[in-house]
Every structure is written in C-alpha cells, then in structure tokens.
C-alpha cells in the first residue's frame, strides 16, 4: 500500500513569506520614524513652553525691580523735604533708641575733638549698621535721613584725614612764632622794638643773672602761646582767640609803632605755616593778627545737626 503526500495549497510560498517580512519591516521603520517625529515635536513644544515661562518670570522680575527703584526714588525725595511732625508719639523703645543714638553721636564728636578721626569713622559706620537692623524702631523716614547724614559725615571725615586740618596749620604757625622768639631772645632789634626798661633779678637758684623786661615778656608770650596750642588741640575756638590776643598784647604793650589791627589782615591764615620764619617782632604781631582773624571753628557732624532738630 503506497502513500502519496501532496503539498498543501494553502501554505504561503517562500516568496510570499519574504514579501510579508519586508512589509512588516517597512511598517516597523515607519512606526519608528513617526515615534521620533512625535518625540521631537513634544520636545519642541516643551522647549517653547519653558522659554515662555522664563520670559514671563524675567518680565515679572523687571517689574519688581522697577517698583523698588520707584520706592527708592520716593524715599529719597521724602528725605529731601522737611520731616512732618508725627501724628502719633513715638513708642518708648523708639525714643530710647533715639536718645542712645544722640549719646553715641556725642561720643563721635568727642573723638573728633581728640583728633581721633579713624575711631570716629568706625563708630559712625557701626551706627549706620545699627540703623539697618530689624530691631531698629525709629521712624523709617527719620532713619533714612540719619543714615544719609552718617554716610555724608563718613565721607567728609575720610577726606579730612588725607590733609592737614586748619587746627594743625594754626599749631604749626604758632610753633614757628615760638621758634622765632626763642632764637631772637637776645636780638638787638627786638630789644629796641620792645623798649626794655628796668632789669629784674632772677630768683632761680639764687643766681645774680639779670634778665631784661624784654626777655621776661618774650618768655611770658611763649608760655601763653603754649596755652593757645592746647586750646587748639581741644578745638576750643574762644580760648584759642583769647590766648592769641593775650600773646599779641604782651608783645605790643610796650611799643608805639604797632598799628596793625585784626580787621586789616587778609584771609590767609592757613598759609602761615608755609611762610618763611618772621624776621622781626612787627611781623610776629602781624602773624598773630591773621591767626586771630582766621581762627578755625569746630565743625559739628551733619548727623548731630539732624538729631538736634525737633522730631
């Protein structure tokens, strides 16, 4: 019995299988392409959204900065005007802080009198930092004005520290006068100018050495000028003028040829320290006239003037 196997007619041929495989591969390729396109499109849309969000934030930041600048301008404009009287009395804490600030500013003034500008600058910087803290309860408008005054005072003191003060120039001029009086104690011209009369016996050590009235006058004048230098170091304008006037009177009391007056001198006292040494007593008296006419005055801190105003 023989068995014959015939091929199935429904099974796909080898050629058809290859075609189906190629079609499937092509479809997979297009699917991958479509997926890549979708991913790229999604990335593009996301990037555009992110860029738009960043742009909005930047615009918002610019608006905030613009508003802050406007507020600064308004505060500055307010500080240039007279402060209005507060409707409500300041709290006790704010008043205490204001009183303490006045005491600290007085301490800064004292440092300036002692010619300690660097310590005064550091103190003013500390006060400026103190007013910037959240614990400060002084009225905001007044705080702005005080802080501006502190900054101006610091700037002025830093500029003054780089150059001699008028007080120092006065001291130098006075020392030059003293040096002249020391060196010309026995000068015949000085002796004639002051018209010596009687001689006084020196009592020091029982010495019999005689001193003339001229020598005694010069000695007294030098001592008076020492007091003038001390007054200048203390920034005491009135005492400085008093001692300089007394020294001038001591030199000129026995003379008849001195005719200069304080009102006739020019405004050049600060240049005295740069002038040559005086050549005679009349020139010394002229120097003293200029020192008296142009005696420096203490310059109070701007912050001191602000705090003196009724708040």
GROMACS .gro file of C-alpha atoms in nm:
model
  311
    1UNK     CA    1   0.000   0.000   0.000
    2UNK     CA    2   0.159   0.318  -0.110
    3UNK     CA    3   0.104   0.660   0.048
    4UNK     CA    4   0.142   0.982  -0.155
    5UNK     CA    5   0.188   1.323   0.027
    6UNK     CA    6   0.079   1.624  -0.171
    7UNK     CA    7   0.192   1.977  -0.071
    8UNK     CA    8  -0.070   2.196   0.094
    9UNK     CA    9  -0.201   2.453  -0.139
   10UNK     CA   10  -0.293   2.699   0.143
   11UNK     CA   11   0.062   2.735   0.290
   12UNK     CA   12   0.236   3.054   0.174
   13UNK     CA   13   0.526   3.011  -0.051
   14UNK     CA   14   0.877   3.123   0.031
   15UNK     CA   15   0.844   3.429  -0.190
   16UNK     CA   16   0.527   3.537  -0.014
   17UNK     CA   17   0.688   3.497   0.325
   18UNK     CA   18   0.974   3.724   0.222
   19UNK     CA   19   0.729   3.983   0.096
   20UNK     CA   20   0.536   3.971   0.421
   21UNK     CA   21   0.859   4.007   0.622
   22UNK     CA   22   0.964   4.306   0.410
   23UNK     CA   23   0.626   4.469   0.457
   24UNK     CA   24   0.647   4.415   0.833
   25UNK     CA   25   0.997   4.562   0.843
   26UNK     CA   26   0.889   4.864   0.642
   27UNK     CA   27   0.594   4.921   0.873
   28UNK     CA   28   0.825   4.898   1.176
   29UNK     CA   29   1.060   5.152   1.020
   30UNK     CA   30   0.774   5.396   0.954
   31UNK     CA   31   0.650   5.340   1.307
   32UNK     CA   32   0.991   5.427   1.448
   33UNK     CA   33   1.007   5.735   1.223
   34UNK     CA   34   0.664   5.850   1.340
   35UNK     CA   35   0.767   5.796   1.702
   36UNK     CA   36   1.087   6.001   1.653
   37UNK     CA   37   0.886   6.278   1.489
   38UNK     CA   38   0.640   6.274   1.782
   39UNK     CA   39   0.924   6.287   2.035
   40UNK     CA   40   1.090   6.578   1.854
   41UNK     CA   41   0.760   6.761   1.830
   42UNK     CA   42   0.700   6.709   2.204
   43UNK     CA   43   1.050   6.835   2.287
   44UNK     CA   44   0.998   7.144   2.071
   45UNK     CA   45   0.665   7.223   2.234
   46UNK     CA   46   0.815   7.171   2.582
   47UNK     CA   47   1.108   7.398   2.499
   48UNK     CA   48   0.875   7.669   2.374
   49UNK     CA   49   0.665   7.645   2.690
   50UNK     CA   50   0.977   7.664   2.911
   51UNK     CA   51   1.110   7.964   2.719
   52UNK     CA   52   0.775   8.137   2.750
   53UNK     CA   53   0.770   8.068   3.125
   54UNK     CA   54   1.124   8.205   3.170
   55UNK     CA   55   1.033   8.517   2.970
   56UNK     CA   56   0.731   8.579   3.190
   57UNK     CA   57   0.944   8.541   3.504
   58UNK     CA   58   1.205   8.783   3.372
   59UNK     CA   59   0.937   9.035   3.290
   60UNK     CA   60   0.795   8.993   3.639
   61UNK     CA   61   1.141   9.046   3.790
   62UNK     CA   62   1.193   9.361   3.584
   63UNK     CA   63   0.861   9.494   3.711
   64UNK     CA   64   0.964   9.422   4.070
   65UNK     CA   65   1.300   9.595   4.019
   66UNK     CA   66   1.124   9.892   3.860
   67UNK     CA   67   0.888   9.918   4.157
   68UNK     CA   68   1.178   9.900   4.403
   69UNK     CA   69   1.357  10.177   4.215
   70UNK     CA   70   1.043  10.388   4.228
   71UNK     CA   71   1.020  10.330   4.603
   72UNK     CA   72   1.385  10.432   4.647
   73UNK     CA   73   1.323  10.749   4.449
   74UNK     CA   74   1.022  10.832   4.661
   75UNK     CA   75   1.214  10.772   4.986
   76UNK     CA   76   1.498  10.992   4.863
   77UNK     CA   77   1.253  11.267   4.767
   78UNK     CA   78   1.091  11.240   5.109
   79UNK     CA   79   1.431  11.271   5.279
   80UNK     CA   80   1.499  11.599   5.098
   81UNK     CA   81   1.185  11.756   5.241
   82UNK     CA   82   1.112  11.874   5.591
   83UNK     CA   83   1.005  11.583   5.802
   84UNK     CA   84   0.638  11.613   5.900
   85UNK     CA   85   0.550  11.611   6.263
   86UNK     CA   86   0.446  11.260   6.365
   87UNK     CA   87   0.077  11.228   6.439
   88UNK     CA   88   0.137  10.963   6.699
   89UNK     CA   89   0.400  10.992   6.970
   90UNK     CA   90   0.696  10.761   6.918
   91UNK     CA   91   0.700  10.447   7.124
   92UNK     CA   92   0.918  10.437   7.433
   93UNK     CA   93   1.151  10.185   7.267
   94UNK     CA   94   1.199  10.408   6.962
   95UNK     CA   95   1.259  10.711   7.185
   96UNK     CA   96   1.516  10.518   7.389
   97UNK     CA   97   1.698  10.417   7.070
   98UNK     CA   98   1.695  10.780   6.953
   99UNK     CA   99   1.835  10.902   7.287
  100UNK     CA  100   2.107  10.637   7.275
  101UNK     CA  101   2.192  10.742   6.920
  102UNK     CA  102   2.236  11.103   7.035
  103UNK     CA  103   2.478  10.989   7.308
  104UNK     CA  104   2.677  10.784   7.056
  105UNK     CA  105   2.698  11.080   6.819
  106UNK     CA  106   2.827  11.294   7.107
  107UNK     CA  107   3.095  11.031   7.162
  108UNK     CA  108   3.192  11.063   6.794
  109UNK     CA  109   3.217  11.442   6.836
  110UNK     CA  110   3.442  11.386   7.138
  111UNK     CA  111   3.668  11.159   6.932
  112UNK     CA  112   3.697  11.435   6.671
  113UNK     CA  113   3.795  11.684   6.942
  114UNK     CA  114   4.067  11.438   7.046
  115UNK     CA  115   4.181  11.430   6.681
  116UNK     CA  116   4.094  11.059   6.653
  117UNK     CA  117   3.922  11.062   6.314
  118UNK     CA  118   3.971  10.690   6.245
  119UNK     CA  119   3.788  10.586   6.563
  120UNK     CA  120   3.509  10.836   6.487
  121UNK     CA  121   3.468  10.691   6.137
  122UNK     CA  122   3.442  10.336   6.274
  123UNK     CA  123   3.183  10.449   6.529
  124UNK     CA  124   2.972  10.618   6.260
  125UNK     CA  125   2.990  10.304   6.045
  126UNK     CA  126   2.869  10.099   6.340
  127UNK     CA  127   2.576  10.336   6.393
  128UNK     CA  128   2.484  10.308   6.023
  129UNK     CA  129   2.483   9.927   6.053
  130UNK     CA  130   2.281   9.953   6.375
  131UNK     CA  131   2.009  10.154   6.199
  132UNK     CA  132   1.990   9.888   5.924
  133UNK     CA  133   1.892   9.611   6.165
  134UNK     CA  134   1.538   9.483   6.209
  135UNK     CA  135   1.549   9.575   6.578
  136UNK     CA  136   1.554   9.945   6.486
  137UNK     CA  137   1.219  10.103   6.576
  138UNK     CA  138   1.299  10.462   6.485
  139UNK     CA  139   1.057  10.602   6.227
  140UNK     CA  140   1.153  10.487   5.873
  141UNK     CA  141   1.162  10.839   5.727
  142UNK     CA  142   1.385  10.966   6.009
  143UNK     CA  143   1.604  10.655   5.978
  144UNK     CA  144   1.665  10.730   5.610
  145UNK     CA  145   1.768  11.090   5.687
  146UNK     CA  146   2.001  10.986   5.971
  147UNK     CA  147   2.166  10.715   5.761
  148UNK     CA  148   2.227  10.965   5.481
  149UNK     CA  149   2.378  11.205   5.735
  150UNK     CA  150   2.606  10.930   5.868
  151UNK     CA  151   2.728  10.843   5.518
  152UNK     CA  152   2.797  11.211   5.446
  153UNK     CA  153   2.988  11.251   5.774
  154UNK     CA  154   3.197  10.940   5.700
  155UNK     CA  155   3.280  11.073   5.353
  156UNK     CA  156   3.381  11.415   5.491
  157UNK     CA  157   3.599  11.267   5.767
  158UNK     CA  158   3.775  11.039   5.520
  159UNK     CA  159   3.852  11.341   5.301
  160UNK     CA  160   3.975  11.543   5.600
  161UNK     CA  161   4.204  11.259   5.713
  162UNK     CA  162   4.406  11.289   5.392
  163UNK     CA  163   4.502  11.654   5.451
  164UNK     CA  164   4.605  11.875   5.746
  165UNK     CA  165   4.323  12.035   5.940
  166UNK     CA  166   4.305  12.414   5.999
  167UNK     CA  167   4.377  12.345   6.367
  168UNK     CA  168   4.702  12.167   6.278
  169UNK     CA  169   4.804  12.452   6.048
  170UNK     CA  170   4.738  12.701   6.329
  171UNK     CA  171   4.950  12.496   6.568
  172UNK     CA  172   5.234  12.485   6.317
  173UNK     CA  173   5.221  12.863   6.270
  174UNK     CA  174   5.221  12.918   6.648
  175UNK     CA  175   5.520  12.686   6.685
  176UNK     CA  176   5.704  12.885   6.418
  177UNK     CA  177   5.638  13.204   6.616
  178UNK     CA  178   5.768  13.038   6.932
  179UNK     CA  179   6.081  12.923   6.749
  180UNK     CA  180   6.147  13.278   6.634
  181UNK     CA  181   6.103  13.417   6.986
  182UNK     CA  182   6.341  13.154   7.124
  183UNK     CA  183   6.608  13.225   6.862
  184UNK     CA  184   6.584  13.605   6.882
  185UNK     CA  185   6.570  13.643   7.255
  186UNK     CA  186   6.893  13.845   7.256
  187UNK     CA  187   6.841  14.025   6.924
  188UNK     CA  188   6.919  14.397   6.947
  189UNK     CA  189   6.631  14.480   6.713
  190UNK     CA  190   6.388  14.304   6.941
  191UNK     CA  191   6.539  14.482   7.239
  192UNK     CA  192   6.486  14.820   7.073
  193UNK     CA  193   6.135  14.735   6.950
  194UNK     CA  194   6.010  14.641   7.294
  195UNK     CA  195   6.186  14.929   7.467
  196UNK     CA  196   6.335  14.746   7.768
  197UNK     CA  197   6.340  14.946   8.084
  198UNK     CA  198   6.428  14.814   8.423
  199UNK     CA  199   6.602  14.484   8.478
  200UNK     CA  200   6.462  14.215   8.706
  201UNK     CA  201   6.684  13.990   8.909
  202UNK     CA  202   6.641  13.618   8.854
  203UNK     CA  203   6.550  13.437   9.172
  204UNK     CA  204   6.615  13.090   9.037
  205UNK     CA  205   6.890  12.920   9.241
  206UNK     CA  206   6.988  13.244   9.398
  207UNK     CA  207   7.159  13.348   9.072
  208UNK     CA  208   7.253  13.709   9.024
  209UNK     CA  209   7.199  13.685   8.648
  210UNK     CA  210   6.982  13.976   8.542
  211UNK     CA  211   6.705  13.947   8.286
  212UNK     CA  212   6.556  14.237   8.099
  213UNK     CA  213   6.190  14.324   8.073
  214UNK     CA  214   6.209  14.223   7.706
  215UNK     CA  215   6.329  13.873   7.796
  216UNK     CA  216   6.056  13.835   8.056
  217UNK     CA  217   5.792  13.950   7.804
  218UNK     CA  218   5.913  13.701   7.543
  219UNK     CA  219   5.914  13.423   7.800
  220UNK     CA  220   5.557  13.506   7.904
  221UNK     CA  221   5.449  13.524   7.540
  222UNK     CA  222   5.594  13.178   7.467
  223UNK     CA  223   5.405  13.034   7.767
  224UNK     CA  224   5.082  13.199   7.650
  225UNK     CA  225   5.131  13.050   7.303
  226UNK     CA  226   5.167  12.708   7.469
  227UNK     CA  227   4.821  12.760   7.615
  228UNK     CA  228   4.695  12.862   7.269
  229UNK     CA  229   4.825  12.535   7.125
  230UNK     CA  230   4.646  12.342   7.399
  231UNK     CA  231   4.322  12.527   7.322
  232UNK     CA  232   4.367  12.446   6.953
  233UNK     CA  233   4.418  12.078   7.036
  234UNK     CA  234   4.092  12.090   7.233
  235UNK     CA  235   3.916  12.258   6.937
  236UNK     CA  236   3.822  12.546   7.170
  237UNK     CA  237   3.776  12.842   6.937
  238UNK     CA  238   3.709  13.104   7.206
  239UNK     CA  239   4.005  13.005   7.424
  240UNK     CA  240   4.234  12.997   7.121
  241UNK     CA  241   4.143  13.355   7.027
  242UNK     CA  242   4.176  13.465   7.390
  243UNK     CA  243   4.531  13.330   7.427
  244UNK     CA  244   4.642  13.461   7.086
  245UNK     CA  245   4.505  13.804   7.173
  246UNK     CA  246   4.683  13.794   7.508
  247UNK     CA  247   5.012  13.698   7.338
  248UNK     CA  248   4.975  13.985   7.090
  249UNK     CA  249   4.908  14.227   7.375
  250UNK     CA  250   5.213  14.105   7.566
  251UNK     CA  251   5.439  14.173   7.268
  252UNK     CA  252   5.288  14.507   7.175
  253UNK     CA  253   5.215  14.659   7.516
  254UNK     CA  254   5.546  14.849   7.532
  255UNK     CA  255   5.559  14.953   7.168
  256UNK     CA  256   5.428  15.260   6.991
  257UNK     CA  257   5.494  15.161   6.630
  258UNK     CA  258   5.246  14.874   6.611
  259UNK     CA  259   4.945  14.995   6.414
  260UNK     CA  260   4.803  14.677   6.261
  261UNK     CA  261   4.454  14.573   6.361
  262UNK     CA  262   4.269  14.249   6.334
  263UNK     CA  263   4.031  14.390   6.077
  264UNK     CA  264   4.311  14.486   5.837
  265UNK     CA  265   4.457  14.139   5.780
  266UNK     CA  266   4.381  13.926   5.478
  267UNK     CA  267   4.221  13.582   5.477
  268UNK     CA  268   4.540  13.377   5.453
  269UNK     CA  269   4.596  13.228   5.797
  270UNK     CA  270   4.609  12.876   5.664
  271UNK     CA  271   4.912  12.981   5.454
  272UNK     CA  272   5.110  13.096   5.757
  273UNK     CA  273   5.256  12.750   5.814
  274UNK     CA  274   5.404  12.760   5.462
  275UNK     CA  275   5.561  13.108   5.504
  276UNK     CA  276   5.918  13.179   5.598
  277UNK     CA  277   6.002  13.246   5.962
  278UNK     CA  278   5.922  13.601   6.077
  279UNK     CA  279   6.211  13.846   6.063
  280UNK     CA  280   6.107  14.087   6.340
  281UNK     CA  281   5.850  14.141   6.613
  282UNK     CA  282   5.623  14.352   6.390
  283UNK     CA  283   5.589  14.053   6.156
  284UNK     CA  284   5.517  13.826   6.453
  285UNK     CA  285   5.235  14.058   6.557
  286UNK     CA  286   5.103  14.053   6.200
  287UNK     CA  287   5.106  13.672   6.211
  288UNK     CA  288   4.913  13.679   6.536
  289UNK     CA  289   4.657  13.917   6.383
  290UNK     CA  290   4.598  13.674   6.098
  291UNK     CA  291   4.573  13.377   6.333
  292UNK     CA  292   4.315  13.564   6.542
  293UNK     CA  293   4.113  13.674   6.238
  294UNK     CA  294   4.108  13.325   6.085
  295UNK     CA  295   4.087  13.103   6.391
  296UNK     CA  296   3.914  12.776   6.292
  297UNK     CA  297   3.580  12.680   6.441
  298UNK     CA  298   3.466  12.328   6.528
  299UNK     CA  299   3.250  12.178   6.254
  300UNK     CA  300   2.974  11.964   6.408
  301UNK     CA  301   2.875  11.641   6.240
  302UNK     CA  302   2.582  11.663   6.000
  303UNK     CA  303   2.417  11.384   6.199
  304UNK     CA  304   2.447  11.596   6.514
  305UNK     CA  305   2.258  11.879   6.345
  306UNK     CA  306   1.990  11.636   6.226
  307UNK     CA  307   1.935  11.493   6.574
  308UNK     CA  308   1.914  11.841   6.726
  309UNK     CA  309   1.605  11.919   6.519
  310UNK     CA  310   1.275  11.857   6.698
  311UNK     CA  311   1.138  11.523   6.585
   0.00000   0.00000   0.00000
